[in-house]
CSV table of C-alpha atoms in Angstrom, one decimal:
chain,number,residue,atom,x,y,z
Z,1,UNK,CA,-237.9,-182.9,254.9
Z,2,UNK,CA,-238.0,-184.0,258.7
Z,3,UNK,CA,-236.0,-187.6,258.7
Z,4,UNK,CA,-238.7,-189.8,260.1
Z,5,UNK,CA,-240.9,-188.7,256.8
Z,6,UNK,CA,-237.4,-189.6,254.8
Z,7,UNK,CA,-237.9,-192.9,256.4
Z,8,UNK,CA,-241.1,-193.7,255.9
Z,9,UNK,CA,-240.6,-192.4,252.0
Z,10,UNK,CA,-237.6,-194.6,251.4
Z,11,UNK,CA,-239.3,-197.8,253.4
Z,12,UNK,CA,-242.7,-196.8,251.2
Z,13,UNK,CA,-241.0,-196.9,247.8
Z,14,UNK,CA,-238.5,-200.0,248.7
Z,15,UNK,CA,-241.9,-201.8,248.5
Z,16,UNK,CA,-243.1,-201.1,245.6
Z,17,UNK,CA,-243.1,-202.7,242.3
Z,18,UNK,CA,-240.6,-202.3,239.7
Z,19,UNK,CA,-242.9,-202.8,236.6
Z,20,UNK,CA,-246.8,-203.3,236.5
Z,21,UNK,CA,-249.4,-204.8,234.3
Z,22,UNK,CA,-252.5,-203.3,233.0
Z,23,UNK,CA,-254.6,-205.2,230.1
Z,24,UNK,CA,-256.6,-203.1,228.1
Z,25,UNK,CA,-259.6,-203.1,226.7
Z,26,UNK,CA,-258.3,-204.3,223.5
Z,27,UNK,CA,-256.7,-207.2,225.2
Z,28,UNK,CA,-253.0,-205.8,225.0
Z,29,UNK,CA,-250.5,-206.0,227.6
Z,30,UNK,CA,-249.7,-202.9,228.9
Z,31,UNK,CA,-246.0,-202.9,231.1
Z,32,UNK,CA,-245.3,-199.8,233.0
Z,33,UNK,CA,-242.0,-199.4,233.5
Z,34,UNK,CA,-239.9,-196.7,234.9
Z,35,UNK,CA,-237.2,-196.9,232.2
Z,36,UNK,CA,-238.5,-199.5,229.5
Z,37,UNK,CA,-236.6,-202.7,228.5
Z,38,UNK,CA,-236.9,-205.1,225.9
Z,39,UNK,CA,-238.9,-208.3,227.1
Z,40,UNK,CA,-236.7,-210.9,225.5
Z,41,UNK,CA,-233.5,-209.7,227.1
Z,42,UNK,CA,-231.6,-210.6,229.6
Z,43,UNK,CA,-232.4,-208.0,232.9
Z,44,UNK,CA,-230.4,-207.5,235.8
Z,45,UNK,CA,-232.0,-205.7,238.9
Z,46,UNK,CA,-231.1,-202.2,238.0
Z,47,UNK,CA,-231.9,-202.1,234.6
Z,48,UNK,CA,-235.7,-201.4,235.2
Z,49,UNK,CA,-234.6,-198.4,236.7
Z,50,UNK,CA,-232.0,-197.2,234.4
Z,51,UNK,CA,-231.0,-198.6,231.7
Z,52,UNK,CA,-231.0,-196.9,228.0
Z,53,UNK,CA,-229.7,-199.9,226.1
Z,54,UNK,CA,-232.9,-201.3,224.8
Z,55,UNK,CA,-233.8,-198.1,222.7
Z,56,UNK,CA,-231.8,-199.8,219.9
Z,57,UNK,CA,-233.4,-203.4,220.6
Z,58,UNK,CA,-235.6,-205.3,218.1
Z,59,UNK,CA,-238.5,-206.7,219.2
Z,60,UNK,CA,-238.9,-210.3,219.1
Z,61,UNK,CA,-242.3,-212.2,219.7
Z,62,UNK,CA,-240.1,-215.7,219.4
Z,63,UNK,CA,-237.0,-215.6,220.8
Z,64,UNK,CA,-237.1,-216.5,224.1
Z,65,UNK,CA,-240.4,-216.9,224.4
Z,66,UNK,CA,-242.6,-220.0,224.9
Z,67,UNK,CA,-244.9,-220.7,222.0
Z,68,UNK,CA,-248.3,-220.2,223.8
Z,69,UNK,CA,-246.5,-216.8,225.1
Z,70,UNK,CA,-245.8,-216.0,221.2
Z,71,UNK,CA,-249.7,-214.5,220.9
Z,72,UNK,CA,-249.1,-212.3,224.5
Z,73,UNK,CA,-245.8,-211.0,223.3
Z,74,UNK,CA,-247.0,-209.6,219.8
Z,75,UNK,CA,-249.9,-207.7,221.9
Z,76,UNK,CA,-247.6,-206.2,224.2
Z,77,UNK,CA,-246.7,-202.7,224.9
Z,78,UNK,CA,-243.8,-201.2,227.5
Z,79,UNK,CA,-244.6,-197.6,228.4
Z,80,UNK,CA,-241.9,-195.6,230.0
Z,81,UNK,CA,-240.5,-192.5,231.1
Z,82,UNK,CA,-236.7,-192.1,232.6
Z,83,UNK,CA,-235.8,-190.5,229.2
Z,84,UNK,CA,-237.3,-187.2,227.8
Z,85,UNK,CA,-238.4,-187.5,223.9
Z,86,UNK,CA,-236.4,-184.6,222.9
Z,87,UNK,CA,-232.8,-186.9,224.4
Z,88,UNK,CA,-234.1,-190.1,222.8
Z,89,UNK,CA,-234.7,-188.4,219.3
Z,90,UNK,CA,-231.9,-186.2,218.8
Z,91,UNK,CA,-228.9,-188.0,221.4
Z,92,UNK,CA,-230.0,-191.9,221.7
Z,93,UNK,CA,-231.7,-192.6,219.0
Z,94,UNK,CA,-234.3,-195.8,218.7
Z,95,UNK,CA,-235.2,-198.6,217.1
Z,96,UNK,CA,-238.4,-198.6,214.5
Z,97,UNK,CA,-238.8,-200.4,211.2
Z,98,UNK,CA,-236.1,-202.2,211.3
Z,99,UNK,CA,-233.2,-199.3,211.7
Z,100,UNK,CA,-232.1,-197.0,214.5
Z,101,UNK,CA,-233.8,-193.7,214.0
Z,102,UNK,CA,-231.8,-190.6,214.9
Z,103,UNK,CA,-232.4,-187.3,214.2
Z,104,UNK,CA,-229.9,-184.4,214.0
Z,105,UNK,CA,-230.1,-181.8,216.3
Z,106,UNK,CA,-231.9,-179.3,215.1
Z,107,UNK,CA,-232.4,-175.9,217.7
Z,108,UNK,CA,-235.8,-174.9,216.2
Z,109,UNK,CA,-237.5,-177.9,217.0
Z,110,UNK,CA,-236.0,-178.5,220.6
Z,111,UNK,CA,-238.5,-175.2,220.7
Z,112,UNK,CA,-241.5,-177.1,219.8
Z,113,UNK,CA,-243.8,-179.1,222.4
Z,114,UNK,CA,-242.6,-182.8,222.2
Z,115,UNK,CA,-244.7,-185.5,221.8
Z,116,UNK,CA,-244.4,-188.9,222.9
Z,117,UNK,CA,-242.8,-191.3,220.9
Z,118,UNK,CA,-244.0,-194.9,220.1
Z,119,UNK,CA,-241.5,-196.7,218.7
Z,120,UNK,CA,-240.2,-200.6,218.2
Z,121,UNK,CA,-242.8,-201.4,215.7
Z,122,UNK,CA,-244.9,-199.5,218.0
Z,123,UNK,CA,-244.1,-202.0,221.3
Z,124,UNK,CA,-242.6,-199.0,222.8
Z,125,UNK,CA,-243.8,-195.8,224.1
Z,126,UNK,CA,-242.0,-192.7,225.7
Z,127,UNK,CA,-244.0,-190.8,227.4
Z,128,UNK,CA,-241.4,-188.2,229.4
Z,129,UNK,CA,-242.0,-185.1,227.9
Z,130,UNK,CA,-238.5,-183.0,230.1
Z,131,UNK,CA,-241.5,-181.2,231.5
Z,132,UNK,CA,-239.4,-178.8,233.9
Z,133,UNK,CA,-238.2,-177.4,230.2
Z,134,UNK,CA,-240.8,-178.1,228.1
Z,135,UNK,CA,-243.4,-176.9,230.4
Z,136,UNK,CA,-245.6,-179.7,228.7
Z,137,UNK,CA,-247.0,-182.8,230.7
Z,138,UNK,CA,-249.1,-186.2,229.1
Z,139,UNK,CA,-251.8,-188.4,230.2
Z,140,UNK,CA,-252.0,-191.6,228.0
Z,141,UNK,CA,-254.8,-193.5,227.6
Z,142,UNK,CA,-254.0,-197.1,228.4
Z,143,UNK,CA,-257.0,-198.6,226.6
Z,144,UNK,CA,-256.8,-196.1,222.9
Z,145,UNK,CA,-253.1,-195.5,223.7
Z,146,UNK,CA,-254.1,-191.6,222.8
Z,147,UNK,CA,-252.1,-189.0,224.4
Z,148,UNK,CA,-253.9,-185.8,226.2
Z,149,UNK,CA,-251.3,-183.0,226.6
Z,150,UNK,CA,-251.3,-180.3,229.5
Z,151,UNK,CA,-249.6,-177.1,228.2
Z,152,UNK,CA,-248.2,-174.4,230.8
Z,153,UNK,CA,-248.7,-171.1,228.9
Z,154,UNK,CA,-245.2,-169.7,229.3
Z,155,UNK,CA,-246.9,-166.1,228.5
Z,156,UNK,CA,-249.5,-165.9,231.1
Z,157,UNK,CA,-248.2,-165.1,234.4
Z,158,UNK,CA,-251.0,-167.1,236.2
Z,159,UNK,CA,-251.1,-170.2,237.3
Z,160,UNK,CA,-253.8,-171.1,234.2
Z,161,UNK,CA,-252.6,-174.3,232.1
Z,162,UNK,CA,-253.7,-175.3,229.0
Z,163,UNK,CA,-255.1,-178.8,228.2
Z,164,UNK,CA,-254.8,-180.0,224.5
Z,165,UNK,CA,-255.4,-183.6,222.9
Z,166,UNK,CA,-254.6,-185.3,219.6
């Protein structure tokens, strides 16, 4: 890439928001969020863009949080990326009903399609699916909070994809 486009990339991203907002339909709060984070916590300025530590956090609608907030904080949702499914199920682990889930590697379902993963009592959703491996991509529906899959068919030579829901 020539080094005036470099510059204009880098000064086009510097401006650009760490997290945004979206309200759906159903009145939840929606944060988009490169990594995810815990809304409660403490955050320093490079947490939003890397940080794995909240994947064991409980979600609390009162600590920290103004009463008339209390309301806002139970609808709220953080949808992220940064971490595929397949690291945060079988190497991080994450919080959910009140334990860390983890599962064991197992080799025969690293072959299956991931899925994303809601998690924290459902305040949580990872929706980085490794796609350069998993040949699988996801749209999700901000306003049902339903995924629609995109499927490379591994088989087929051509450039054709497949496009799946559930």
């Amino acid at each position: 890439m020539q080094e005036e486009r470099q510059l204009f990339f880098s000064k086009y991203f510097a401006h650009l928001s760490l997290r945004e907002v979206y309200i759906n339909q159903s009145g939840q709060h929606i944060l988009l969020d490169h990594c995810g984070f815990t809304p409660d916590q403490n955050i320093n300025f490079w947490e939003p863009l890397w940080d794995r530590r909240h994947f064991h956090q409980k979600w609390h609608c009162k600590r920290n949080t103004p009463k008339e907030e209390e309301p806002i904080r139970e609808k709220t949702i953080v949808v992220h990326g940064h971490t595929p499914v397949q690291y945060l199920k079988f190497e991080f682990g994450y919080y959910d009903n009140d334990k860390v889930i983890w599962t064991p590697l197992n080799k025969e379902e690293l072959k299956e399609k991931p899925e994303i993963i809601k998690y924290c009592d459902g305040h949580k959703i990872d929706i980085d699916l490794g796609s350069v491996n998993s040949k699988r991509t996801a749209l999700l529906d901000l306003d049902t909070l339903e995924p629609i899959y995109f499927d490379e068919d591994v088989k087929n030579e051509s450039d054709e994809s497949t496009i799946s829901s559930k």
